[in-house]
Short mmCIF file of C-alpha atoms in Angstrom, two decimals:
data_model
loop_
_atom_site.label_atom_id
_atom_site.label_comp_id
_atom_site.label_asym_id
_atom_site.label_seq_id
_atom_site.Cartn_x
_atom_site.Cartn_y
_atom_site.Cartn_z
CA UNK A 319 -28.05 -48.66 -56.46
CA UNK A 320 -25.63 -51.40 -57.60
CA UNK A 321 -25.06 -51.41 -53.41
CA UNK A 322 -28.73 -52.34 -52.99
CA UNK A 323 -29.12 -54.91 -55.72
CA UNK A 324 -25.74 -56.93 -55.50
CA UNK A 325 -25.75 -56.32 -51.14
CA UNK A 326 -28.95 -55.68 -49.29
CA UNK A 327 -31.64 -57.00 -52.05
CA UNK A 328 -30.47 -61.15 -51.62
CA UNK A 329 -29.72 -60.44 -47.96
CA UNK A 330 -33.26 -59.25 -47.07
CA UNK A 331 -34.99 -61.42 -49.01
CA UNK A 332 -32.75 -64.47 -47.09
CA UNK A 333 -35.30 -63.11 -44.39
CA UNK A 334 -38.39 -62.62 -46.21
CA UNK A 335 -38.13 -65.99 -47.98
CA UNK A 336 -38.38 -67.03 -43.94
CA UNK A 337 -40.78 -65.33 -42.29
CA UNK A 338 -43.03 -66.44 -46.05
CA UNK A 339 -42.43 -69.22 -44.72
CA UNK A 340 -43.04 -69.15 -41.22
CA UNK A 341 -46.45 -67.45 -42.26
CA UNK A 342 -47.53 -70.02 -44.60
CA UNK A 343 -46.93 -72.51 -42.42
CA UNK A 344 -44.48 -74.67 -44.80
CA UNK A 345 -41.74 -74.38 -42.09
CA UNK A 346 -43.96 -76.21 -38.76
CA UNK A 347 -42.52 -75.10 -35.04
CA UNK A 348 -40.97 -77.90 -34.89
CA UNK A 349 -38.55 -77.92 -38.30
CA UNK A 350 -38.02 -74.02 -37.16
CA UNK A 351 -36.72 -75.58 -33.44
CA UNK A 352 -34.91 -77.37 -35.45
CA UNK A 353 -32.68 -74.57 -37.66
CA UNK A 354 -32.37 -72.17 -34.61
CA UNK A 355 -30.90 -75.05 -32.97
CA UNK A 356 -28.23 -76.37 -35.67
CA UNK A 357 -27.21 -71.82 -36.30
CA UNK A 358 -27.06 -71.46 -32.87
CA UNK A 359 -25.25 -74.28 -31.18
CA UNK A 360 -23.44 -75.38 -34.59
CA UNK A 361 -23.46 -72.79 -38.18
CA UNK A 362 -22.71 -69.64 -36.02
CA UNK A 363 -19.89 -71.42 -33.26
CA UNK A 364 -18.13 -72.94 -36.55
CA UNK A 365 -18.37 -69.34 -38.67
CA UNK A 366 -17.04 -67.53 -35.34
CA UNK A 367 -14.72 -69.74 -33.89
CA UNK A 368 -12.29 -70.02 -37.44
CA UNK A 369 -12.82 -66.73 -38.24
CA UNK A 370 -11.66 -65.52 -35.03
CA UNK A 371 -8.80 -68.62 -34.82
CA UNK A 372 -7.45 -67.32 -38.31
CA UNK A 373 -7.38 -63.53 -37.18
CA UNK A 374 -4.86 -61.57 -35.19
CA UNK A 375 -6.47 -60.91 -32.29
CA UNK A 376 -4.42 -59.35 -29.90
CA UNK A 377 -6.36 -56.29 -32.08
CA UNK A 378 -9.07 -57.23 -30.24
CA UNK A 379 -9.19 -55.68 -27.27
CA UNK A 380 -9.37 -51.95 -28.78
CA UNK A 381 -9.97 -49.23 -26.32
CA UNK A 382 -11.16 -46.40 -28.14
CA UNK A 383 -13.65 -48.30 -29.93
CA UNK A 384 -14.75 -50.25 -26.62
CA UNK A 385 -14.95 -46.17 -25.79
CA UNK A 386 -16.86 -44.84 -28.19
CA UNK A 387 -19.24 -47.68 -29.13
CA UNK A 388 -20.62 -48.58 -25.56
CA UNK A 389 -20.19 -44.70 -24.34
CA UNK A 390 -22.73 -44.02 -27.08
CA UNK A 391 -24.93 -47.94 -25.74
CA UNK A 392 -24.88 -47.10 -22.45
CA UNK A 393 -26.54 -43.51 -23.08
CA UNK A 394 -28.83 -45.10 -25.28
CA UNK A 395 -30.05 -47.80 -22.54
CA UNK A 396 -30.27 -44.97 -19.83
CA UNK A 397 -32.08 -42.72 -22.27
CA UNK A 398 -34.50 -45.66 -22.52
CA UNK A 399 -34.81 -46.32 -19.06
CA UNK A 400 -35.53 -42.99 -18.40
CA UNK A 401 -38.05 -41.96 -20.56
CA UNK A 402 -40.22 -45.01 -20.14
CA UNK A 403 -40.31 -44.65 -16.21
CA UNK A 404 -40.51 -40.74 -16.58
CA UNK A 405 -43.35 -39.75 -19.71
CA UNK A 406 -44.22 -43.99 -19.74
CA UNK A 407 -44.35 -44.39 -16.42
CA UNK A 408 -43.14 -47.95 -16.52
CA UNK A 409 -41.85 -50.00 -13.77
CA UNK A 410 -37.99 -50.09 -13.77
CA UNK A 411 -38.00 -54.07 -15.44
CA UNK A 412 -40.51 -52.69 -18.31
CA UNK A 413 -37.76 -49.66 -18.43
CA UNK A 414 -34.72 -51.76 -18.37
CA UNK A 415 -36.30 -53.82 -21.16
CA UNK A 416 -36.92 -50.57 -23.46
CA UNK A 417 -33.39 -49.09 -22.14
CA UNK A 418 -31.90 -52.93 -23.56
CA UNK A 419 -34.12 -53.00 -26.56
CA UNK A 420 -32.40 -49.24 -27.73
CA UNK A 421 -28.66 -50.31 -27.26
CA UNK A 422 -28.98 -54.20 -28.15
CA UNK A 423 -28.74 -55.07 -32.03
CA UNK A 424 -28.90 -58.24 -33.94
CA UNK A 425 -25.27 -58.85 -34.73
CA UNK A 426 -25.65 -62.70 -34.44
CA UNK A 427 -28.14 -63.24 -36.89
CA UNK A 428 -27.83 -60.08 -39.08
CA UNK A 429 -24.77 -58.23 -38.39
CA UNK A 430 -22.19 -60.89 -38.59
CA UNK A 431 -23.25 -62.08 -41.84
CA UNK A 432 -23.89 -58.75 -43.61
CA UNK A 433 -20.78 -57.12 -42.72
CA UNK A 434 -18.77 -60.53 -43.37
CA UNK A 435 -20.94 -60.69 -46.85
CA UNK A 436 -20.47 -57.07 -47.51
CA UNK A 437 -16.91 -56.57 -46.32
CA UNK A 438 -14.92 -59.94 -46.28
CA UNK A 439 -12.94 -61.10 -43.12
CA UNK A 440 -12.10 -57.56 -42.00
CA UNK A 441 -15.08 -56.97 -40.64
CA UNK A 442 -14.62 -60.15 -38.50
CA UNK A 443 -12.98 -58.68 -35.55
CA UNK A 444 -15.02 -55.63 -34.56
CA UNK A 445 -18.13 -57.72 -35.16
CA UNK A 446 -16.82 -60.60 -32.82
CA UNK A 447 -16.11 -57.78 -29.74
CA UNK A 448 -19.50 -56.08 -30.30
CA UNK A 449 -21.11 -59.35 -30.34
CA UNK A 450 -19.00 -60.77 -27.24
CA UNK A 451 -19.73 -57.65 -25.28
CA UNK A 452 -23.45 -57.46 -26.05
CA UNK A 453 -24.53 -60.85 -25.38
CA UNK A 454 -22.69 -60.07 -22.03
CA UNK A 455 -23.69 -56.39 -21.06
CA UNK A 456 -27.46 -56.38 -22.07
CA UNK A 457 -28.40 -59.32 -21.03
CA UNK A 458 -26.80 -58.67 -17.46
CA UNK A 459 -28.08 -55.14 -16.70
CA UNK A 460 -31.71 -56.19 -18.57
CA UNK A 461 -31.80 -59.09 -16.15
CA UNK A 462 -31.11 -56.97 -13.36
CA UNK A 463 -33.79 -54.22 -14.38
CA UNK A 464 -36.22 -57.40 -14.50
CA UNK A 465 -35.20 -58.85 -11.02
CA UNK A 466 -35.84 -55.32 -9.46
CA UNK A 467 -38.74 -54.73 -10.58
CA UNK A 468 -39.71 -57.79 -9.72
CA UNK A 469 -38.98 -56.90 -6.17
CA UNK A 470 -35.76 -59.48 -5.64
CA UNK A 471 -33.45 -59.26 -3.37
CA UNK A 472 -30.78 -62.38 -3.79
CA UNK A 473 -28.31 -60.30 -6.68
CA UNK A 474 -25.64 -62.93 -5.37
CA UNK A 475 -27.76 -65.59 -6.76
CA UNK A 476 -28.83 -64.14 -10.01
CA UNK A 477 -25.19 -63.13 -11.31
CA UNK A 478 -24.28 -66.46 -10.44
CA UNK A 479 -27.16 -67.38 -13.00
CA UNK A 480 -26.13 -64.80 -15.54
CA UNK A 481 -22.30 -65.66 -15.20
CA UNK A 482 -23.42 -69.14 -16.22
CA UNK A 483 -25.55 -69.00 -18.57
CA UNK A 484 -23.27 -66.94 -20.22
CA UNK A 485 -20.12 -69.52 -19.44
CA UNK A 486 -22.73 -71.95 -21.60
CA UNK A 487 -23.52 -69.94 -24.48
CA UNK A 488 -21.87 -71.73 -27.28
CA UNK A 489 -21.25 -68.73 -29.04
CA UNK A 490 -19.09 -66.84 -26.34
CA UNK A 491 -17.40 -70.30 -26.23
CA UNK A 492 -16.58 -70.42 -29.70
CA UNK A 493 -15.41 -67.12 -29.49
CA UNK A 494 -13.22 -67.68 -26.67
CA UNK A 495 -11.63 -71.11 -28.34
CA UNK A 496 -10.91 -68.83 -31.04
CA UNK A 497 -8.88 -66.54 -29.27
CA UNK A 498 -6.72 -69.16 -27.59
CA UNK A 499 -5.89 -70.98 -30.92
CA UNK A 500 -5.28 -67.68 -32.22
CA UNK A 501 -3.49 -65.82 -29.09
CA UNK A 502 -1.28 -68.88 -29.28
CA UNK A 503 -0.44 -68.84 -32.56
CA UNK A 504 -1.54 -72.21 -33.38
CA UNK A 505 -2.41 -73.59 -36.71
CA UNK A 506 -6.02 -75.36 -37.24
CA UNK A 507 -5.85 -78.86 -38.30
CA UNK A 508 -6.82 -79.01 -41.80
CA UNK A 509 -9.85 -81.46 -40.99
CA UNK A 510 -11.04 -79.15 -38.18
CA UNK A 511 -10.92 -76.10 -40.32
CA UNK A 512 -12.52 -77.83 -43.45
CA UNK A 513 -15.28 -78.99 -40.99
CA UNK A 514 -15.85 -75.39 -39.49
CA UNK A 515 -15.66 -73.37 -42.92
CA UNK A 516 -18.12 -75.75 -44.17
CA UNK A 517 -20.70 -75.66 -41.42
CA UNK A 518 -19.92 -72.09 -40.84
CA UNK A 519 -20.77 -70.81 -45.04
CA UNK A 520 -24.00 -72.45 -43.63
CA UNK A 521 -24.52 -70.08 -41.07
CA UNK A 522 -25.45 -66.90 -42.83
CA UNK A 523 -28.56 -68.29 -45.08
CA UNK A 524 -29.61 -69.89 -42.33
CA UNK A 525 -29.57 -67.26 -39.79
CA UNK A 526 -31.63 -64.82 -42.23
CA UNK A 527 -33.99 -67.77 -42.93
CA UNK A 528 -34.41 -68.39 -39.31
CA UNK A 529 -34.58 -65.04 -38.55
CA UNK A 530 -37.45 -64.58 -40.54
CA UNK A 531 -39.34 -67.75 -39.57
CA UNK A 532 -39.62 -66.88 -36.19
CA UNK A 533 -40.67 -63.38 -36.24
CA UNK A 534 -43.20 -64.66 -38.42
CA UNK A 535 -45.16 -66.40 -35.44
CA UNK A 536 -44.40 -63.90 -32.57
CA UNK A 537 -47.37 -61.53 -31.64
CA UNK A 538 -47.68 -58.41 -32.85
CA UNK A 539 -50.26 -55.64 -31.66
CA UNK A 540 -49.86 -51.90 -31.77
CA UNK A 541 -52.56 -51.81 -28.80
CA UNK A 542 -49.93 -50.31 -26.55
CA UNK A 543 -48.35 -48.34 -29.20
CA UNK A 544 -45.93 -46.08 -27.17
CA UNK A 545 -43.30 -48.50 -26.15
CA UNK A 546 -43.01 -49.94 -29.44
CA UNK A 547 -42.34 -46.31 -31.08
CA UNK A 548 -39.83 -45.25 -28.19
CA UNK A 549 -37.55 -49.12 -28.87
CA UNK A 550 -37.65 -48.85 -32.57
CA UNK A 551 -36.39 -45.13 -32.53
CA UNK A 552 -34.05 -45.72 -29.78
CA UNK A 553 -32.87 -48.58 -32.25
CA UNK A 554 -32.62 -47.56 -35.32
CA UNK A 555 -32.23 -43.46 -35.05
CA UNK A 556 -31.11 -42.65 -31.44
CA UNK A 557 -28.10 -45.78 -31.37
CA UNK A 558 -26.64 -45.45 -34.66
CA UNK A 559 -26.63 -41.38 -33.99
CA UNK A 560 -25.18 -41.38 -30.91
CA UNK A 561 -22.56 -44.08 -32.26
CA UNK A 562 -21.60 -41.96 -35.22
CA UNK A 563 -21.20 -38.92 -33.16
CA UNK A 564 -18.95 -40.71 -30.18
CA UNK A 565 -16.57 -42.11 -32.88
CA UNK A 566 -16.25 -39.16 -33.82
CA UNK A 567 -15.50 -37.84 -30.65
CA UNK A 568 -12.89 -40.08 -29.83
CA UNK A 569 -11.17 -40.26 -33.51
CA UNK A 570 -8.53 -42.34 -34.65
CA UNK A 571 -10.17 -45.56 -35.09
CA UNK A 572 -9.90 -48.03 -38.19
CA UNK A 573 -12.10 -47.10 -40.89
CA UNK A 574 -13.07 -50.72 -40.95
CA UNK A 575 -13.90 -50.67 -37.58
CA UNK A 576 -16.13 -47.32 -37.91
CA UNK A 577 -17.92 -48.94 -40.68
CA UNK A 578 -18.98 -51.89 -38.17
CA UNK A 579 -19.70 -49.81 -35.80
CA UNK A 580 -22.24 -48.01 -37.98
CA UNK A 581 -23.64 -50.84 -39.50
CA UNK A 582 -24.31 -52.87 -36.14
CA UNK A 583 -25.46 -49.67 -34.53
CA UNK A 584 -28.11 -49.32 -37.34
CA UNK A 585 -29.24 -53.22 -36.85
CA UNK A 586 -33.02 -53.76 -35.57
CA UNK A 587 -33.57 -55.15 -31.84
CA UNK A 588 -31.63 -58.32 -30.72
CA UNK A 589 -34.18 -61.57 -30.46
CA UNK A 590 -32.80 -61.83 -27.18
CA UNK A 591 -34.59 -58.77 -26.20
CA UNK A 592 -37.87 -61.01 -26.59
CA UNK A 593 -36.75 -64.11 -25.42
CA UNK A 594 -35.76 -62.62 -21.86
CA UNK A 595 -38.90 -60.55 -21.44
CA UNK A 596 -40.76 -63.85 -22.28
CA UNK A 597 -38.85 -65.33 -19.58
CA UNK A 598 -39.93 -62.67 -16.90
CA UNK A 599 -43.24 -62.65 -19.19
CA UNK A 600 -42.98 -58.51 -19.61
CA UNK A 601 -43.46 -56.77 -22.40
CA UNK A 602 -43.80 -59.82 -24.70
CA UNK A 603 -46.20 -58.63 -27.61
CA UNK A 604 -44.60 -55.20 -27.32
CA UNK A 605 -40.98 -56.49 -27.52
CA UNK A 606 -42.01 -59.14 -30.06
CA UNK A 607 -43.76 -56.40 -31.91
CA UNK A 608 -40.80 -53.79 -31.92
CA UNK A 609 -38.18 -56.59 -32.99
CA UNK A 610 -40.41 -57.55 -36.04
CA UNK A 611 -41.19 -53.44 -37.01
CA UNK A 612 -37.56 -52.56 -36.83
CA UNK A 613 -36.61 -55.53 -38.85
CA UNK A 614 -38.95 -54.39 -41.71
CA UNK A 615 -37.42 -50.76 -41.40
CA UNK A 616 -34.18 -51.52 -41.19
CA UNK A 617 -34.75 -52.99 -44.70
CA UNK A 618 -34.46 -49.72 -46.26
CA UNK A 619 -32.20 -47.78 -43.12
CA UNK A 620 -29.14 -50.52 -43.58
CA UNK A 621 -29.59 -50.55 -47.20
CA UNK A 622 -29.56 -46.59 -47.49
CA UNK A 623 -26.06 -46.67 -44.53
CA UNK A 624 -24.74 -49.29 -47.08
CA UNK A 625 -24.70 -47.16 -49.96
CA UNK A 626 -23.19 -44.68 -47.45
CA UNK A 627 -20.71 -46.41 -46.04
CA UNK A 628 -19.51 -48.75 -49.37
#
């Protein structure tokens, strides 16, 4: 209970206080532009890039865990993909986006800053891969899934799209200045690392907050209720099974690191879910409705694997 209170109760209600807001219309579209814009291209580059610059990362690149935690993805996405286009009978982009919805959580926004919050700078590392590898993996096979069913045919063309888009997104690059400062052993200027704490303790408020805000204007309708029950138990019940059971499996892995794992497993769907199937305008009000219903479950599923795992 004191887990719930102390942890999950101010953390939630970061993201309620937003999406009160988003509703009531206090917070216009363009102020909300606005704070997605400064946590995503300034709060979340400064939190990642001096956490990862102050860590050891040549623990980074762990193989069992890579193992275990995207073993148990992967079956999750195929699982997904299979069952839509088998008992759904869904075109293979529709199927790639439930396959992606199942494996893909919301480590930026909530992940990061509840297992940072919750467990202090050792949770930094594992968050940081599963974040670096997501934002890669998902987004490239979910494309793909898209651009096939689709019917296209120039795969040359598109990974050159994905590979940069993803050379652009400030948070991989953040990441990846973090690892050279760090790999290299170099010390932060005081000035940089004053500026990047401070804009980066502004990050986790105002990730929840935006979180919350935008999820309050997306569209939700349970007039096609099927997809939206097969992503929301893919996320929050299939993943985090399946995650729990391969770590298992493969044994030997930092407690710390299992905790992570658990917790980011357990996460509702990734935003980025929605914002790619409203670029291929596919399964928008679905999507958007499935990221917004496993948000308000995972309310009581992460506090409940908190109390677990603490």
């Amino acid at each position: 209970m004191n887990t719930i209170i102390s942890i999950s109760l101010p953390f939630f209600a970061l993201i309620f206080a937003g999406y009160g807001a988003g509703r009531s219309r206090i917070i216009g579209e363009s102020a909300r532009e606005g704070l997605n814009t400064f946590v995503y291209y300034f709060a979340l580059p400064g939190l990642l890039f001096i956490k990862v610059a102050d860590s050891q990362v040549r623990d980074l690149l762990n193989s069992d865990f890579i193992l275990a935690f995207y073993g148990a993805g992967l079956a999750v996405f195929i699982i997904g993909v299979m069952f839509s286009k088998a008992i759904l009978g869904k075109d293979i982009g529709r199927a790639g986006l439930t396959g992606m919805a199942g494996a893909y959580p919301n480590v930026g926004y909530i992940g990061l800053p509840l297992t940072i919050f919750a467990f202090g700078d050792a949770a930094t590392l594992p968050a940081v891969l599963i974040l670096t590898i997501d934002t890669t993996l998902w987004i490239a096979l979910g494309t793909l899934c898209l651009e096939a069913g689709k019917g296209g045919s120039h795969y040359g063309e598109i990974l050159k799209n994905i590979s940069r888009g993803l050379a652009l997104n400030p948070l991989l690059i953040a990441i990846g200045l973090g690892i050279a400062v760090s790999a290299m052993e170099l010390a932060v200027p005081e000035p940089i690392s004053v500026f990047c704490n401070l804009i980066g303790n502004a990050a986790p408020p105002c990730a929840l907050f935006a979180l919350g805000a935008a999820i309050a204007t997306r569209p939700v309708s349970m007039d096609h209720a099927s997809p939206i029950v097969l992503m929301t138990t893919l996320k929050l019940i299939v993943h985090p099974a399946l995650v729990f059971i391969s770590l298992k499996l493969v044994g030997g892995i930092n407690q710390m690191w299992v905790t992570v794992a658990l917790i980011d497993a357990a996460l509702p769907i990734a935003s980025n879910v929605f914002v790619l199937g409203q670029r291929y305008n596919t399964y928008v009000s679905e999507i958007s409705s499935a990221v917004l219903i496993s948000t308000l479950i995972s309310v009581f599923s992460l506090s409940a694997l908190l109390v677990y795992v603490i």
